[in-house]
Short mmCIF file of C-alpha atoms in Angstrom, two decimals:
data_model
loop_
_atom_site.label_atom_id
_atom_site.label_comp_id
_atom_site.label_asym_id
_atom_site.label_seq_id
_atom_site.Cartn_x
_atom_site.Cartn_y
_atom_site.Cartn_z
CA MET N 1 -10.63 -13.02 62.18
CA SER N 2 -10.58 -16.73 62.28
CA SER N 3 -8.60 -19.71 61.11
CA THR N 4 -10.71 -22.55 59.75
CA ASP N 5 -8.82 -25.53 61.15
CA ARG N 6 -12.09 -27.27 62.00
CA PRO N 7 -14.22 -30.12 60.57
CA ARG N 8 -14.51 -29.75 56.80
CA LEU N 9 -17.68 -28.35 55.29
CA ALA N 10 -18.45 -29.10 51.63
CA VAL N 11 -19.20 -25.75 49.94
CA ARG N 12 -20.47 -26.12 46.38
CA SER N 13 -22.50 -22.93 45.77
CA PRO N 14 -22.88 -19.34 46.97
CA ALA N 15 -25.76 -20.46 49.17
CA ASP N 16 -23.51 -23.10 50.76
CA LEU N 17 -20.86 -20.48 51.41
CA ILE N 18 -23.37 -18.13 53.02
CA ALA N 19 -24.53 -20.99 55.24
CA ALA N 20 -20.93 -21.78 56.19
CA VAL N 21 -19.81 -18.25 57.11
CA PRO N 22 -21.42 -18.17 60.60
CA TYR N 23 -19.64 -21.40 61.48
CA LEU N 24 -16.34 -20.06 60.18
CA LEU N 25 -16.73 -16.96 62.36
CA GLY N 26 -18.53 -18.49 65.32
CA PHE N 27 -21.52 -16.13 65.02
CA HIS N 28 -23.97 -14.75 62.49
CA PRO N 29 -22.59 -11.52 61.02
CA ALA N 30 -24.67 -8.38 60.49
CA GLU N 31 -23.70 -5.01 59.06
CA SER N 32 -20.40 -6.61 58.13
CA VAL N 33 -18.08 -7.44 55.29
CA VAL N 34 -16.52 -10.90 55.35
CA VAL N 35 -13.65 -12.24 53.22
CA VAL N 36 -13.39 -16.00 52.89
CA ALA N 37 -9.90 -16.99 51.72
CA LEU N 38 -8.94 -20.17 49.92
CA ARG N 39 -5.71 -21.95 49.18
CA GLY N 40 -6.39 -24.24 46.27
CA ARG N 41 -9.85 -25.69 46.92
CA GLN N 42 -9.72 -25.40 50.72
CA ILE N 43 -11.05 -22.55 52.83
CA VAL N 44 -8.22 -21.51 55.12
CA PHE N 45 -9.36 -18.26 56.71
CA ALA N 46 -12.30 -15.95 57.28
CA ALA N 47 -11.89 -12.30 58.17
CA ARG N 48 -14.71 -9.95 59.20
CA ALA N 49 -14.95 -6.18 59.64
CA ASP N 50 -17.80 -3.85 60.50
CA LEU N 51 -19.23 -1.90 57.62
CA PRO N 52 -17.82 1.65 57.79
CA GLU N 53 -20.13 4.59 58.43
CA PRO N 54 -21.81 5.89 55.25
CA THR N 55 -19.59 9.02 55.25
CA ALA N 56 -16.35 7.07 55.87
CA ASP N 57 -13.91 6.01 53.19
CA PRO N 58 -14.11 2.19 52.82
CA ALA N 59 -10.60 2.03 51.32
CA GLY N 60 -8.87 1.80 54.72
CA PRO N 61 -10.76 -1.25 56.01
CA ALA N 62 -10.55 -2.81 52.54
CA GLN N 63 -6.76 -2.52 52.43
CA HIS N 64 -6.50 -3.93 55.94
CA LEU N 65 -8.68 -6.95 55.12
CA ALA N 66 -6.76 -7.60 51.90
CA GLY N 67 -3.46 -7.47 53.74
CA VAL N 68 -4.68 -9.85 56.46
CA VAL N 69 -5.93 -12.38 53.90
CA HIS N 70 -2.77 -12.11 51.82
CA ARG N 71 -0.68 -13.03 54.89
CA GLN N 72 -2.53 -16.33 55.11
CA ARG N 73 -0.82 -17.35 51.87
CA ALA N 74 -4.21 -17.62 50.20
CA ASP N 75 -4.56 -17.47 46.43
CA ALA N 76 -8.29 -16.75 46.05
CA ALA N 77 -11.13 -15.21 48.00
CA THR N 78 -14.86 -14.50 48.06
CA VAL N 79 -16.31 -11.28 49.55
CA VAL N 80 -19.68 -11.30 51.32
CA GLY N 81 -21.34 -8.10 52.49
CA TYR N 82 -24.24 -8.14 54.95
CA GLY N 83 -26.70 -5.27 54.90
CA PRO N 84 -28.50 -2.83 52.56
CA ALA N 85 -27.08 -2.21 49.12
CA ALA N 86 -26.31 1.49 49.73
CA GLN N 87 -24.03 0.60 52.62
CA VAL N 88 -22.64 -2.73 51.40
CA THR N 89 -21.82 -2.00 47.74
CA PRO N 90 -19.11 0.69 48.23
CA THR N 91 -17.36 -1.48 50.83
CA VAL N 92 -17.51 -4.66 48.72
CA ASP N 93 -16.21 -2.71 45.71
CA ALA N 94 -13.29 -1.43 47.76
CA VAL N 95 -12.47 -4.87 49.13
CA ARG N 96 -12.66 -6.36 45.64
CA ALA N 97 -10.18 -3.82 44.35
CA ALA N 98 -7.83 -4.31 47.29
CA LEU N 99 -7.87 -8.12 46.92
CA THR N 100 -7.13 -7.86 43.20
CA GLU N 101 -4.27 -5.43 43.91
CA ALA N 102 -2.89 -7.95 46.42
CA GLY N 103 -2.78 -10.60 43.72
CA LEU N 104 -5.72 -12.75 44.87
CA ALA N 105 -8.21 -14.26 42.44
CA LEU N 106 -11.73 -13.06 43.20
CA LEU N 107 -14.13 -16.00 43.02
CA ASP N 108 -17.30 -14.08 43.82
CA ALA N 109 -18.68 -11.01 45.56
CA LEU N 110 -22.03 -11.37 47.31
CA ARG N 111 -24.50 -9.27 49.26
CA VAL N 112 -26.80 -10.89 51.84
CA THR N 113 -29.83 -9.41 53.55
CA ASP N 114 -33.35 -10.44 54.59
CA GLY N 115 -32.98 -14.08 53.52
CA ARG N 116 -31.75 -13.24 50.02
CA TRP N 117 -28.40 -12.99 48.30
CA TRP N 118 -27.10 -11.21 45.22
CA SER N 119 -23.90 -11.64 43.23
CA TYR N 120 -22.00 -8.58 42.05
CA LEU N 121 -20.22 -10.67 39.41
CA CYS N 122 -23.15 -12.59 37.89
CA THR N 123 -25.35 -10.68 35.46
CA GLU N 124 -27.49 -13.53 34.13
CA ALA N 125 -31.11 -13.05 35.16
CA GLY N 126 -31.76 -16.80 35.10
CA CYS N 127 -28.99 -17.39 37.64
CA CYS N 128 -28.99 -14.16 39.62
CA PRO N 129 -32.32 -12.31 39.26
CA PRO N 130 -32.48 -8.61 40.18
CA GLU N 131 -34.63 -9.37 43.20
CA GLY N 132 -31.98 -11.72 44.57
CA ARG N 133 -32.14 -15.41 45.31
CA PRO N 134 -33.80 -16.69 48.49
CA TYR N 135 -31.86 -19.01 50.76
CA ASP N 136 -32.65 -20.95 53.89
CA PRO N 137 -29.47 -21.71 55.88
CA GLY N 138 -31.44 -24.06 58.10
CA ALA N 139 -32.13 -26.29 55.10
CA SER N 140 -28.52 -26.35 53.94
CA GLN N 141 -26.41 -29.53 54.09
CA VAL N 142 -23.59 -27.29 55.24
CA THR N 143 -25.51 -26.27 58.31
CA ALA N 144 -26.46 -29.84 59.10
CA SER N 145 -22.82 -30.98 58.70
CA ALA N 146 -21.56 -28.15 60.94
CA VAL N 147 -24.09 -28.93 63.69
CA PHE N 148 -23.32 -32.64 63.47
CA ALA N 149 -19.61 -31.83 63.86
CA GLY N 150 -20.36 -29.85 67.01
CA GLN N 151 -19.70 -26.42 65.55
CA VAL N 152 -21.69 -23.52 66.92
CA ALA N 153 -22.83 -20.24 65.34
CA LEU N 154 -24.03 -17.81 67.95
CA PRO N 155 -26.85 -15.33 67.06
CA ASP N 156 -24.47 -12.37 66.83
CA ARG N 157 -21.17 -11.00 68.05
CA ALA N 158 -22.80 -9.70 71.23
CA ALA N 159 -23.66 -13.26 72.19
CA LEU N 160 -19.98 -14.20 71.76
CA ALA N 161 -18.88 -11.26 73.92
CA ALA N 162 -21.34 -12.39 76.59
CA GLN N 163 -19.36 -15.63 76.92
CA VAL N 164 -16.45 -13.68 78.40
CA SER N 165 -18.49 -11.08 80.32
CA PRO N 166 -17.93 -10.74 84.07
CA VAL N 167 -20.13 -12.67 86.46
CA GLN N 168 -22.63 -10.53 88.35
CA GLY N 169 -24.86 -10.60 91.43
CA PRO N 170 -23.98 -12.93 94.33
CA ALA N 171 -21.13 -14.54 92.33
CA ARG N 172 -19.48 -11.12 91.98
CA LEU N 173 -19.87 -10.32 95.69
CA ALA N 174 -18.38 -13.69 96.58
CA MET N 175 -15.37 -13.06 94.34
CA ARG N 176 -14.84 -9.63 95.88
CA ARG N 177 -14.70 -11.20 99.35
CA ALA N 178 -12.41 -13.99 98.13
CA THR N 179 -10.09 -11.40 96.53
CA ASP N 180 -9.93 -9.41 99.76
CA ASP N 181 -8.88 -12.57 101.58
CA ALA N 182 -6.32 -13.35 98.86
CA GLU N 183 -4.83 -9.88 99.17
CA ARG N 184 -4.26 -10.40 102.90
CA ARG N 185 -2.69 -13.78 102.13
CA LEU N 186 -0.39 -12.17 99.58
CA VAL N 187 0.77 -9.52 102.04
CA GLY N 188 1.56 -12.23 104.54
CA LEU N 189 3.54 -14.18 101.90
CA VAL N 190 5.72 -11.19 101.10
CA GLU N 191 6.20 -10.26 104.75
CA ARG N 192 7.40 -13.78 105.58
CA ALA N 193 9.93 -13.85 102.71
CA PRO N 194 13.58 -14.05 103.87
CA GLY N 195 15.68 -10.91 103.64
CA SER N 196 17.62 -12.35 100.71
CA ASP N 197 14.41 -12.56 98.68
CA LEU N 198 14.14 -9.02 97.36
CA LEU N 199 10.51 -7.84 97.60
CA GLY N 200 9.50 -11.45 97.99
CA GLY N 201 9.99 -12.08 94.26
CA ARG N 202 11.11 -15.74 94.64
CA SER N 203 8.31 -16.48 97.07
CA LEU N 204 5.75 -14.96 94.71
CA ARG N 205 7.02 -16.96 91.78
CA ALA N 206 7.02 -20.20 93.71
CA ALA N 207 3.48 -19.60 94.91
CA GLY N 208 2.42 -18.63 91.39
CA VAL N 209 3.98 -21.71 89.77
CA ALA N 210 2.16 -23.89 92.28
CA ALA N 211 -1.16 -22.07 91.68
CA VAL N 212 -0.86 -22.40 87.89
CA ARG N 213 0.10 -26.07 88.13
CA ASP N 214 -2.84 -26.82 90.40
CA ALA N 215 -5.28 -24.90 88.15
CA LEU N 216 -4.14 -26.78 85.04
CA ARG N 217 -4.31 -30.09 86.88
CA ARG N 218 -7.80 -29.35 88.15
CA GLN N 219 -8.91 -28.38 84.64
CA ARG N 220 -7.60 -31.64 83.18
CA ARG N 221 -9.71 -33.50 85.72
CA GLY N 222 -12.79 -31.53 84.78
CA GLU N 223 -12.86 -29.77 88.17
CA ARG N 224 -13.76 -26.09 88.58
CA LEU N 225 -11.64 -23.80 90.75
CA ASP N 226 -13.40 -22.38 93.77
CA ASP N 227 -13.57 -18.62 94.45
CA ALA N 228 -10.57 -18.64 96.76
CA GLU N 229 -8.42 -20.43 94.16
CA VAL N 230 -9.44 -18.05 91.39
CA ALA N 231 -8.78 -15.01 93.57
CA TRP N 232 -5.34 -16.29 94.61
CA LEU N 233 -4.41 -17.18 91.01
CA THR N 234 -5.48 -13.81 89.59
CA LEU N 235 -3.46 -11.94 92.18
CA LEU N 236 -0.33 -14.02 91.52
CA LEU N 237 -0.72 -13.53 87.76
CA THR N 238 -0.04 -9.81 88.24
CA HIS N 239 3.57 -10.92 88.96
CA LEU N 240 5.02 -11.09 85.44
CA PRO N 241 7.19 -14.18 86.00
CA VAL N 242 4.04 -16.04 87.08
CA ARG N 243 2.08 -14.70 84.10
CA ASP N 244 4.84 -15.83 81.74
CA HIS N 245 4.97 -19.25 83.40
CA ALA N 246 1.24 -19.64 82.70
CA TRP N 247 1.67 -18.28 79.19
CA GLU N 248 4.31 -20.89 78.34
CA ARG N 249 1.88 -23.61 79.42
CA THR N 250 -1.08 -22.24 77.48
CA ASP N 251 -1.83 -23.52 73.99
CA GLY N 252 -4.96 -23.90 71.89
CA ARG N 253 -6.38 -26.80 73.84
CA GLU N 254 -10.04 -26.69 74.79
CA ARG N 255 -9.11 -27.08 78.46
CA ASP N 256 -6.90 -23.97 78.25
CA ILE N 257 -9.72 -21.97 76.70
CA ALA N 258 -12.19 -23.25 79.34
CA LEU N 259 -9.85 -22.44 82.25
CA TRP N 260 -8.96 -18.90 81.21
CA THR N 261 -12.57 -18.12 80.23
CA ASP N 262 -13.73 -19.10 83.71
CA VAL N 263 -10.93 -17.21 85.44
CA LEU N 264 -11.49 -14.11 83.30
CA ARG N 265 -15.22 -14.00 84.01
CA ARG N 266 -14.72 -14.32 87.77
CA ALA N 267 -11.65 -12.10 88.17
CA GLU N 268 -12.05 -8.67 89.72
CA PRO N 269 -11.86 -5.85 87.07
CA GLU N 270 -8.43 -4.67 88.15
CA LEU N 271 -7.07 -8.23 87.76
CA ILE N 272 -8.38 -9.24 84.34
CA ALA N 273 -5.41 -8.24 82.17
CA ALA N 274 -3.46 -11.49 82.53
CA PRO N 275 -6.36 -13.99 82.28
CA ALA N 276 -7.90 -12.06 79.37
CA SER N 277 -4.53 -12.09 77.54
CA LEU N 278 -4.06 -15.78 78.23
CA LEU N 279 -7.54 -16.54 76.89
CA THR N 280 -6.80 -14.40 73.82
CA PHE N 281 -3.61 -16.37 73.18
CA ALA N 282 -5.31 -19.74 73.68
CA ALA N 283 -8.24 -18.84 71.41
CA TRP N 284 -5.90 -17.48 68.72
CA ARG N 285 -3.78 -20.64 68.86
CA ALA N 286 -6.98 -22.69 68.45
CA GLY N 287 -8.02 -20.68 65.40
CA GLN N 288 -10.93 -19.07 67.23
CA GLY N 289 -10.16 -15.55 66.13
CA ALA N 290 -13.53 -14.07 67.09
CA LEU N 291 -13.29 -15.35 70.66
CA ALA N 292 -9.71 -14.05 70.83
CA ALA N 293 -10.89 -10.63 69.73
CA VAL N 294 -13.67 -10.28 72.33
CA ALA N 295 -11.34 -11.47 75.11
CA LEU N 296 -8.72 -8.98 74.01
CA GLU N 297 -11.29 -6.17 74.00
CA ARG N 298 -12.00 -6.86 77.64
CA ALA N 299 -8.30 -6.62 78.50
CA LEU N 300 -7.66 -3.42 76.58
CA ALA N 301 -10.85 -1.73 77.79
CA VAL N 302 -9.61 -1.84 81.37
CA HIS N 303 -5.82 -2.03 80.85
CA PRO N 304 -5.03 -0.25 77.56
CA ASP N 305 -1.27 -0.29 78.18
CA TYR N 306 -0.87 -3.97 79.17
CA SER N 307 2.11 -5.14 77.13
CA LEU N 308 1.00 -8.71 76.40
CA ALA N 309 -2.46 -7.51 75.30
CA LEU N 310 -0.84 -4.95 72.97
CA LEU N 311 1.41 -7.65 71.49
CA LEU N 312 -1.56 -9.94 70.89
CA ASP N 313 -3.55 -7.05 69.45
CA ASP N 314 -0.78 -6.51 66.91
CA LEU N 315 -0.80 -10.23 66.00
CA LEU N 316 -4.55 -10.25 65.47
CA ARG N 317 -4.61 -7.01 63.49
CA ARG N 318 -1.84 -8.22 61.20
CA GLY N 319 -3.56 -11.58 60.72
CA VAL N 320 -0.52 -13.61 61.77
CA PRO N 321 -1.47 -17.30 61.27
CA PRO N 322 -1.40 -19.43 64.45
CA SER N 323 0.74 -21.94 62.50
CA GLU N 324 3.67 -19.54 62.82
CA LEU N 325 3.83 -20.56 66.49
CA ASP N 326 3.96 -24.33 65.88
CA GLY N 327 6.45 -25.54 68.44
CA TRP N 328 5.54 -22.82 70.99
CA PRO N 329 7.13 -21.80 73.32
CA ALA N 330 10.50 -22.79 71.86
CA VAL N 331 9.96 -20.73 68.70
CA GLY N 332 8.86 -17.57 70.51
CA LEU N 333 6.31 -15.13 69.18
CA PRO N 334 6.67 -13.70 65.66
CA GLY N 335 8.89 -10.66 65.86
CA VAL N 336 10.09 -11.50 69.39
CA VAL N 337 13.56 -12.94 69.83
CA ARG N 338 13.85 -15.62 72.52
CA ARG N 339 17.36 -15.83 73.93
CA LYS N 340 18.44 -19.36 74.63
CA ARG N 341 20.24 -20.00 77.87
CA SER N 342 23.78 -21.16 77.36
CA ARG N 343 24.79 -24.48 78.83
CA ARG N 344 27.30 -22.73 81.04
CA ALA N 345 24.59 -20.39 82.35
CA GLY N 346 22.31 -23.33 82.86
CA ARG N 347 24.92 -24.95 85.05
#
């Protein structure tokens, strides 16, 4: 699912919309159903789901998609199914019914496969022939405008997932050695903590705040963290006060996305929960829902009970708009009450 707070693309026809969808999602969909939501004349959201298995009831995914789109305060939508008619048509029909039930105007319902598109709503042979209408997204002005604006549409979702995949080979061996060194450094930090510092909590937080500050500063300068710095940071992020400190300083800026992507890819598997969640949050805040989803999948695959990942999973599944966090972190997350410190407590 993805917000569309990006350079505007002029969509004037079904072929233009089909050309725009990969840039709204960040990749070319296949075996999918996509709902493009509009508010007035502006596209505000695109949501994608896998086509259900032929024996599965499409009503469940359809209701979910309709609910997500409705929460974007959209008033109209177009449905696009990708794949063979036998698999696409039942799903598109179910999504159409769910959108109508949710009170959204249905502008069109399309099927796309093998370089052709069909409309489920148009029955005029001159406009929508039975054999479908050919289209060439490479020749579309929408594609040219998107590329000129720097937008990217990866070949498929697997290519997007590869952008957050763990490094391998010599880079992985180097990170394992760096993490071993960082673990010894961490033990020493806790052992040197004064007796009044229970379990070294204050020392860990101070070291974590410094590591996060240095990482963000290096990223602003365009500098990449070395293996030792990444290993030290990922270990300290397992301390929740440090993770929350980093979270409060993470937004939808490109540098935040770049930093946490790099840290996630290089972190050891047992240490990915925090950087994966921070990347998920940054991507979601930036309106890059597909990137947020693949980062979250990495976190939950290894750490299915990680609380921040579960919270973000709920936000993405419910389609909560990133705009609800304008003013973060003062406003808190939707559904999470942030208690303000009293002035007396502050003193």
